[in-house]
């Protein structure tokens, strides 16, 4: 069974920084995509950033230049460095892992970690 465990959320002032981590464990195909999503109260879950096992990255326009996603394939861990945080970044942040194998899509989610940015 695959598990994703997130850490690093918290309360920070506008302009501050936080670093989120998500460690995956279990039977995971080495070719995969890890991503961070977020969901603010009353809003739909949205993609923040993603990174392939080959380190290709993709960012939401709202976080480009402020957030950096990275990963450690040996540890199957993904990170999200968040700088210049804004109140609109306040949300629950979720880690996601996806891969395709044996003609089947696999998708796993973490439990979420709260990020609150005070004005």
Short mmCIF file of N, CA and C in Angstrom, two decimals:
data_model
loop_
_atom_site.label_atom_id
_atom_site.label_comp_id
_atom_site.label_asym_id
_atom_site.label_seq_id
_atom_site.Cartn_x
_atom_site.Cartn_y
_atom_site.Cartn_z
N UNK A 1 0.84 -1.18 0.00
CA UNK A 1 0.00 0.00 0.00
C UNK A 1 0.88 1.25 0.00
N UNK A 2 0.56 2.18 -0.88
CA UNK A 2 1.33 3.41 -0.97
C UNK A 2 0.81 4.43 0.02
N UNK A 3 1.71 5.09 0.72
CA UNK A 3 1.34 6.15 1.65
C UNK A 3 2.15 7.40 1.34
N UNK A 4 1.50 8.54 1.48
CA UNK A 4 2.15 9.84 1.33
C UNK A 4 1.98 10.60 2.63
N UNK A 5 3.09 11.07 3.18
CA UNK A 5 3.05 11.80 4.45
C UNK A 5 3.63 13.18 4.24
N UNK A 6 2.79 14.18 4.47
CA UNK A 6 3.20 15.57 4.26
C UNK A 6 3.63 16.19 5.59
N UNK A 7 4.46 17.20 5.49
CA UNK A 7 4.88 17.96 6.67
C UNK A 7 5.32 19.34 6.21
N UNK A 8 5.39 20.26 7.18
CA UNK A 8 5.96 21.57 6.90
C UNK A 8 4.97 22.72 6.83
N UNK A 9 3.69 22.45 6.94
CA UNK A 9 2.73 23.53 6.92
C UNK A 9 2.79 24.35 8.19
N UNK A 10 2.03 25.44 8.21
CA UNK A 10 1.99 26.27 9.41
C UNK A 10 1.47 27.65 9.12
N UNK A 11 1.70 28.53 10.09
CA UNK A 11 1.27 29.92 10.01
C UNK A 11 2.48 30.80 9.73
N UNK A 12 2.35 31.69 8.76
CA UNK A 12 3.45 32.58 8.40
C UNK A 12 2.87 33.93 8.00
N UNK A 13 3.66 34.96 8.17
CA UNK A 13 3.21 36.29 7.77
C UNK A 13 3.42 36.51 6.27
N UNK A 14 2.69 37.47 5.75
CA UNK A 14 2.86 37.83 4.34
C UNK A 14 4.33 38.15 4.05
N UNK A 15 4.80 37.58 2.94
CA UNK A 15 6.20 37.76 2.56
C UNK A 15 7.12 36.70 3.10
N UNK A 16 6.61 35.86 3.99
CA UNK A 16 7.43 34.82 4.59
C UNK A 16 7.58 33.60 3.70
N UNK A 17 8.25 32.59 4.24
CA UNK A 17 8.53 31.37 3.49
C UNK A 17 8.18 30.13 4.30
N UNK A 18 7.85 29.09 3.59
CA UNK A 18 7.62 27.77 4.17
C UNK A 18 8.14 26.73 3.19
N UNK A 19 8.51 25.58 3.72
CA UNK A 19 8.92 24.47 2.88
C UNK A 19 8.10 23.25 3.24
N UNK A 20 7.37 22.74 2.28
CA UNK A 20 6.58 21.53 2.47
C UNK A 20 7.36 20.32 1.98
N UNK A 21 7.15 19.21 2.67
CA UNK A 21 7.75 17.93 2.27
C UNK A 21 6.68 16.88 2.17
N UNK A 22 6.89 15.94 1.29
CA UNK A 22 5.96 14.81 1.15
C UNK A 22 6.79 13.57 0.85
N UNK A 23 6.75 12.63 1.77
CA UNK A 23 7.50 11.39 1.62
C UNK A 23 6.56 10.25 1.25
N UNK A 24 6.90 9.55 0.19
CA UNK A 24 6.09 8.42 -0.26
C UNK A 24 6.75 7.11 0.15
N UNK A 25 5.93 6.13 0.46
CA UNK A 25 6.44 4.80 0.79
C UNK A 25 5.52 3.75 0.19
N UNK A 26 6.06 2.55 0.02
CA UNK A 26 5.29 1.47 -0.56
C UNK A 26 5.83 1.08 -1.92
N UNK A 27 5.04 0.32 -2.63
CA UNK A 27 5.44 -0.16 -3.95
C UNK A 27 5.08 0.90 -4.99
N UNK A 28 6.09 1.60 -5.48
CA UNK A 28 5.88 2.73 -6.38
C UNK A 28 6.72 2.56 -7.62
N UNK A 29 6.11 2.67 -8.77
CA UNK A 29 6.82 2.61 -10.02
C UNK A 29 7.74 3.81 -10.15
N UNK A 30 8.97 3.57 -10.59
CA UNK A 30 9.97 4.62 -10.58
C UNK A 30 9.65 5.77 -11.54
N UNK A 31 8.92 5.51 -12.59
CA UNK A 31 8.52 6.58 -13.52
C UNK A 31 7.18 7.12 -13.06
N UNK A 32 7.21 8.31 -12.47
CA UNK A 32 5.98 8.84 -11.89
C UNK A 32 6.00 10.36 -11.89
N UNK A 33 4.90 10.91 -11.51
CA UNK A 33 4.76 12.35 -11.35
C UNK A 33 4.32 12.62 -9.92
N UNK A 34 4.99 13.56 -9.28
CA UNK A 34 4.57 14.01 -7.95
C UNK A 34 4.15 15.46 -8.06
N UNK A 35 3.15 15.81 -7.32
CA UNK A 35 2.58 17.15 -7.47
C UNK A 35 2.05 17.66 -6.14
N UNK A 36 1.90 18.98 -6.08
CA UNK A 36 1.24 19.63 -4.97
C UNK A 36 -0.02 20.31 -5.50
N UNK A 37 -1.10 20.06 -4.79
CA UNK A 37 -2.36 20.74 -5.04
C UNK A 37 -2.72 21.53 -3.80
N UNK A 38 -3.67 22.45 -3.93
CA UNK A 38 -4.16 23.17 -2.76
C UNK A 38 -5.65 23.42 -2.92
N UNK A 39 -6.28 23.53 -1.76
CA UNK A 39 -7.72 23.81 -1.74
C UNK A 39 -8.00 24.82 -0.65
N UNK A 40 -8.49 25.97 -1.06
CA UNK A 40 -8.88 27.01 -0.12
C UNK A 40 -10.36 26.83 0.21
N UNK A 41 -10.81 27.35 1.35
CA UNK A 41 -12.21 27.21 1.73
C UNK A 41 -13.15 27.75 0.64
N UNK A 42 -14.14 26.93 0.28
CA UNK A 42 -15.11 27.35 -0.72
C UNK A 42 -14.63 27.30 -2.15
N UNK A 43 -13.42 26.81 -2.36
CA UNK A 43 -12.86 26.75 -3.71
C UNK A 43 -12.52 25.32 -4.08
N UNK A 44 -12.37 25.11 -5.39
CA UNK A 44 -11.99 23.79 -5.86
C UNK A 44 -10.49 23.56 -5.66
N UNK A 45 -10.14 22.29 -5.60
CA UNK A 45 -8.72 21.94 -5.51
C UNK A 45 -8.03 22.32 -6.81
N UNK A 46 -6.85 22.92 -6.70
CA UNK A 46 -6.13 23.35 -7.89
C UNK A 46 -4.68 22.88 -7.84
N UNK A 47 -4.14 22.66 -9.04
CA UNK A 47 -2.74 22.27 -9.14
C UNK A 47 -1.85 23.47 -8.82
N UNK A 48 -0.86 23.23 -7.97
CA UNK A 48 0.13 24.25 -7.65
C UNK A 48 1.39 24.04 -8.49
N UNK A 49 1.91 22.81 -8.44
CA UNK A 49 3.13 22.50 -9.18
C UNK A 49 3.27 20.99 -9.29
N UNK A 50 3.95 20.56 -10.33
CA UNK A 50 4.20 19.13 -10.50
C UNK A 50 5.63 18.92 -11.00
N UNK A 51 6.13 17.70 -10.77
CA UNK A 51 7.48 17.36 -11.20
C UNK A 51 7.53 15.89 -11.56
N UNK A 52 8.10 15.59 -12.72
CA UNK A 52 8.22 14.20 -13.13
C UNK A 52 9.46 13.57 -12.50
N UNK A 53 9.58 12.26 -12.63
CA UNK A 53 10.75 11.58 -12.11
C UNK A 53 12.01 11.99 -12.88
N UNK A 54 11.81 12.58 -14.07
CA UNK A 54 12.92 13.13 -14.83
C UNK A 54 13.17 14.59 -14.54
N UNK A 55 12.45 15.13 -13.55
CA UNK A 55 12.62 16.50 -13.05
C UNK A 55 12.06 17.58 -13.95
N UNK A 56 11.16 17.26 -14.85
CA UNK A 56 10.45 18.29 -15.59
C UNK A 56 9.38 18.87 -14.68
N UNK A 57 9.28 20.19 -14.67
CA UNK A 57 8.38 20.86 -13.74
C UNK A 57 7.30 21.66 -14.46
N UNK A 58 6.23 21.88 -13.72
CA UNK A 58 5.11 22.68 -14.22
C UNK A 58 4.54 23.45 -13.04
N UNK A 59 4.21 24.73 -13.25
CA UNK A 59 3.70 25.58 -12.17
C UNK A 59 2.42 26.28 -12.58
N UNK A 60 1.57 26.50 -11.60
CA UNK A 60 0.43 27.38 -11.81
C UNK A 60 0.96 28.81 -11.99
N UNK A 61 0.28 29.58 -12.82
CA UNK A 61 0.73 30.95 -13.07
C UNK A 61 0.81 31.76 -11.77
N UNK A 62 -0.08 31.48 -10.85
CA UNK A 62 -0.17 32.27 -9.62
C UNK A 62 1.04 32.07 -8.70
N UNK A 63 1.82 31.03 -8.92
CA UNK A 63 2.97 30.78 -8.03
C UNK A 63 4.31 30.84 -8.75
N UNK A 64 4.30 31.04 -10.05
CA UNK A 64 5.55 31.11 -10.80
C UNK A 64 6.44 32.23 -10.26
N UNK A 65 7.71 31.88 -10.08
CA UNK A 65 8.66 32.86 -9.56
C UNK A 65 8.69 32.94 -8.04
N UNK A 66 7.73 32.32 -7.38
CA UNK A 66 7.69 32.36 -5.90
C UNK A 66 7.88 30.97 -5.30
N UNK A 67 7.33 29.95 -5.96
CA UNK A 67 7.40 28.58 -5.45
C UNK A 67 8.35 27.75 -6.31
N UNK A 68 9.02 26.80 -5.66
CA UNK A 68 9.91 25.89 -6.37
C UNK A 68 9.63 24.46 -5.92
N UNK A 69 9.34 23.59 -6.88
CA UNK A 69 9.13 22.18 -6.58
C UNK A 69 10.41 21.42 -6.91
N UNK A 70 10.73 20.45 -6.07
CA UNK A 70 11.90 19.62 -6.30
C UNK A 70 11.63 18.24 -5.73
N UNK A 71 12.50 17.29 -6.05
CA UNK A 71 12.29 15.94 -5.54
C UNK A 71 13.61 15.22 -5.35
N UNK A 72 13.54 14.22 -4.49
CA UNK A 72 14.66 13.32 -4.25
C UNK A 72 14.15 11.93 -4.62
N UNK A 73 14.57 11.43 -5.77
CA UNK A 73 14.05 10.14 -6.23
C UNK A 73 14.46 8.98 -5.33
N UNK A 74 15.64 9.06 -4.76
CA UNK A 74 16.10 7.99 -3.88
C UNK A 74 15.22 7.88 -2.63
N UNK A 75 14.74 9.01 -2.16
CA UNK A 75 13.88 9.03 -0.97
C UNK A 75 12.41 9.06 -1.32
N UNK A 76 12.10 9.13 -2.59
CA UNK A 76 10.72 9.29 -3.10
C UNK A 76 10.02 10.40 -2.31
N UNK A 77 10.66 11.54 -2.30
CA UNK A 77 10.17 12.68 -1.54
C UNK A 77 10.10 13.89 -2.47
N UNK A 78 9.03 14.65 -2.32
CA UNK A 78 8.87 15.88 -3.10
C UNK A 78 8.79 17.04 -2.12
N UNK A 79 9.34 18.17 -2.55
CA UNK A 79 9.39 19.36 -1.73
C UNK A 79 8.71 20.52 -2.46
N UNK A 80 8.20 21.45 -1.67
CA UNK A 80 7.69 22.68 -2.24
C UNK A 80 8.21 23.84 -1.40
N UNK A 81 9.14 24.58 -1.98
CA UNK A 81 9.66 25.77 -1.32
C UNK A 81 8.78 26.94 -1.71
N UNK A 82 8.19 27.55 -0.72
CA UNK A 82 7.24 28.64 -0.97
C UNK A 82 7.81 29.93 -0.40
N UNK A 83 8.09 30.88 -1.25
CA UNK A 83 8.62 32.17 -0.85
C UNK A 83 7.63 33.29 -1.19
N UNK A 84 7.86 34.43 -0.59
CA UNK A 84 7.00 35.60 -0.86
C UNK A 84 5.52 35.24 -0.74
N UNK A 85 5.19 34.58 0.33
CA UNK A 85 3.82 34.09 0.51
C UNK A 85 2.84 35.23 0.66
N UNK A 86 1.64 34.98 0.13
CA UNK A 86 0.56 35.96 0.14
C UNK A 86 -0.65 35.37 0.86
N UNK A 87 -1.54 36.20 1.38
CA UNK A 87 -2.74 35.65 2.03
C UNK A 87 -3.54 34.72 1.12
N UNK A 88 -3.53 34.99 -0.17
CA UNK A 88 -4.28 34.13 -1.10
C UNK A 88 -3.63 32.76 -1.29
N UNK A 89 -2.46 32.54 -0.72
CA UNK A 89 -1.85 31.21 -0.74
C UNK A 89 -2.39 30.33 0.39
N UNK A 90 -3.18 30.92 1.27
CA UNK A 90 -3.75 30.16 2.38
C UNK A 90 -4.65 29.06 1.84
N UNK A 91 -4.37 27.83 2.27
CA UNK A 91 -5.12 26.66 1.79
C UNK A 91 -4.59 25.42 2.48
N UNK A 92 -5.29 24.33 2.27
CA UNK A 92 -4.75 23.02 2.62
C UNK A 92 -3.99 22.52 1.39
N UNK A 93 -2.76 22.14 1.61
CA UNK A 93 -1.90 21.68 0.52
C UNK A 93 -1.82 20.16 0.55
N UNK A 94 -2.06 19.56 -0.60
CA UNK A 94 -2.06 18.11 -0.73
C UNK A 94 -0.97 17.64 -1.68
N UNK A 95 -0.33 16.57 -1.30
CA UNK A 95 0.65 15.92 -2.15
C UNK A 95 -0.04 14.81 -2.94
N UNK A 96 0.38 14.64 -4.17
CA UNK A 96 -0.21 13.62 -5.04
C UNK A 96 0.89 12.90 -5.80
N UNK A 97 0.74 11.60 -5.95
CA UNK A 97 1.67 10.81 -6.75
C UNK A 97 0.88 10.03 -7.78
N UNK A 98 1.32 10.07 -9.00
CA UNK A 98 0.65 9.34 -10.08
C UNK A 98 1.67 8.56 -10.92
N UNK A 99 1.24 7.37 -11.38
CA UNK A 99 2.02 6.65 -12.38
C UNK A 99 1.12 5.72 -13.15
N UNK A 100 1.61 5.31 -14.29
CA UNK A 100 0.85 4.44 -15.18
C UNK A 100 1.64 3.14 -15.34
N UNK A 101 0.98 2.00 -15.08
CA UNK A 101 1.66 0.73 -15.20
C UNK A 101 0.64 -0.38 -15.40
N UNK A 102 1.01 -1.33 -16.22
CA UNK A 102 0.12 -2.47 -16.47
C UNK A 102 -1.26 -1.99 -16.94
N UNK A 103 -1.24 -0.98 -17.86
CA UNK A 103 -2.49 -0.44 -18.42
C UNK A 103 -3.43 0.10 -17.35
N UNK A 104 -2.87 0.61 -16.31
CA UNK A 104 -3.70 1.12 -15.23
C UNK A 104 -3.09 2.40 -14.66
N UNK A 105 -3.95 3.39 -14.40
CA UNK A 105 -3.52 4.63 -13.76
C UNK A 105 -3.60 4.48 -12.25
N UNK A 106 -2.52 4.83 -11.60
CA UNK A 106 -2.48 4.80 -10.14
C UNK A 106 -2.35 6.24 -9.63
N UNK A 107 -3.11 6.56 -8.58
CA UNK A 107 -3.10 7.91 -8.03
C UNK A 107 -3.26 7.82 -6.52
N UNK A 108 -2.37 8.50 -5.83
CA UNK A 108 -2.38 8.48 -4.36
C UNK A 108 -2.28 9.91 -3.83
N UNK A 109 -2.92 10.12 -2.68
CA UNK A 109 -2.97 11.45 -2.09
C UNK A 109 -2.52 11.40 -0.64
N UNK A 110 -1.92 12.50 -0.22
CA UNK A 110 -1.60 12.67 1.19
C UNK A 110 -2.81 13.21 1.94
N UNK A 111 -2.64 13.37 3.24
CA UNK A 111 -3.75 13.79 4.09
C UNK A 111 -3.93 15.31 4.09
N UNK A 112 -2.96 16.03 3.58
CA UNK A 112 -3.06 17.48 3.53
C UNK A 112 -2.37 18.16 4.69
N UNK A 113 -1.84 19.35 4.43
CA UNK A 113 -1.21 20.14 5.48
C UNK A 113 -1.66 21.60 5.31
N UNK A 114 -2.03 22.21 6.42
CA UNK A 114 -2.58 23.56 6.37
C UNK A 114 -1.46 24.60 6.26
N UNK A 115 -1.64 25.52 5.32
CA UNK A 115 -0.76 26.67 5.20
C UNK A 115 -1.63 27.92 5.37
N UNK A 116 -1.28 28.74 6.34
CA UNK A 116 -2.03 29.97 6.60
C UNK A 116 -1.08 31.15 6.53
N UNK A 117 -1.42 32.12 5.67
CA UNK A 117 -0.59 33.30 5.52
C UNK A 117 -1.39 34.49 6.05
N UNK A 118 -0.87 35.12 7.08
CA UNK A 118 -1.57 36.24 7.71
C UNK A 118 -1.14 37.55 7.06
N UNK A 119 -2.10 38.47 6.99
CA UNK A 119 -1.81 39.77 6.35
C UNK A 119 -1.30 40.77 7.37
#
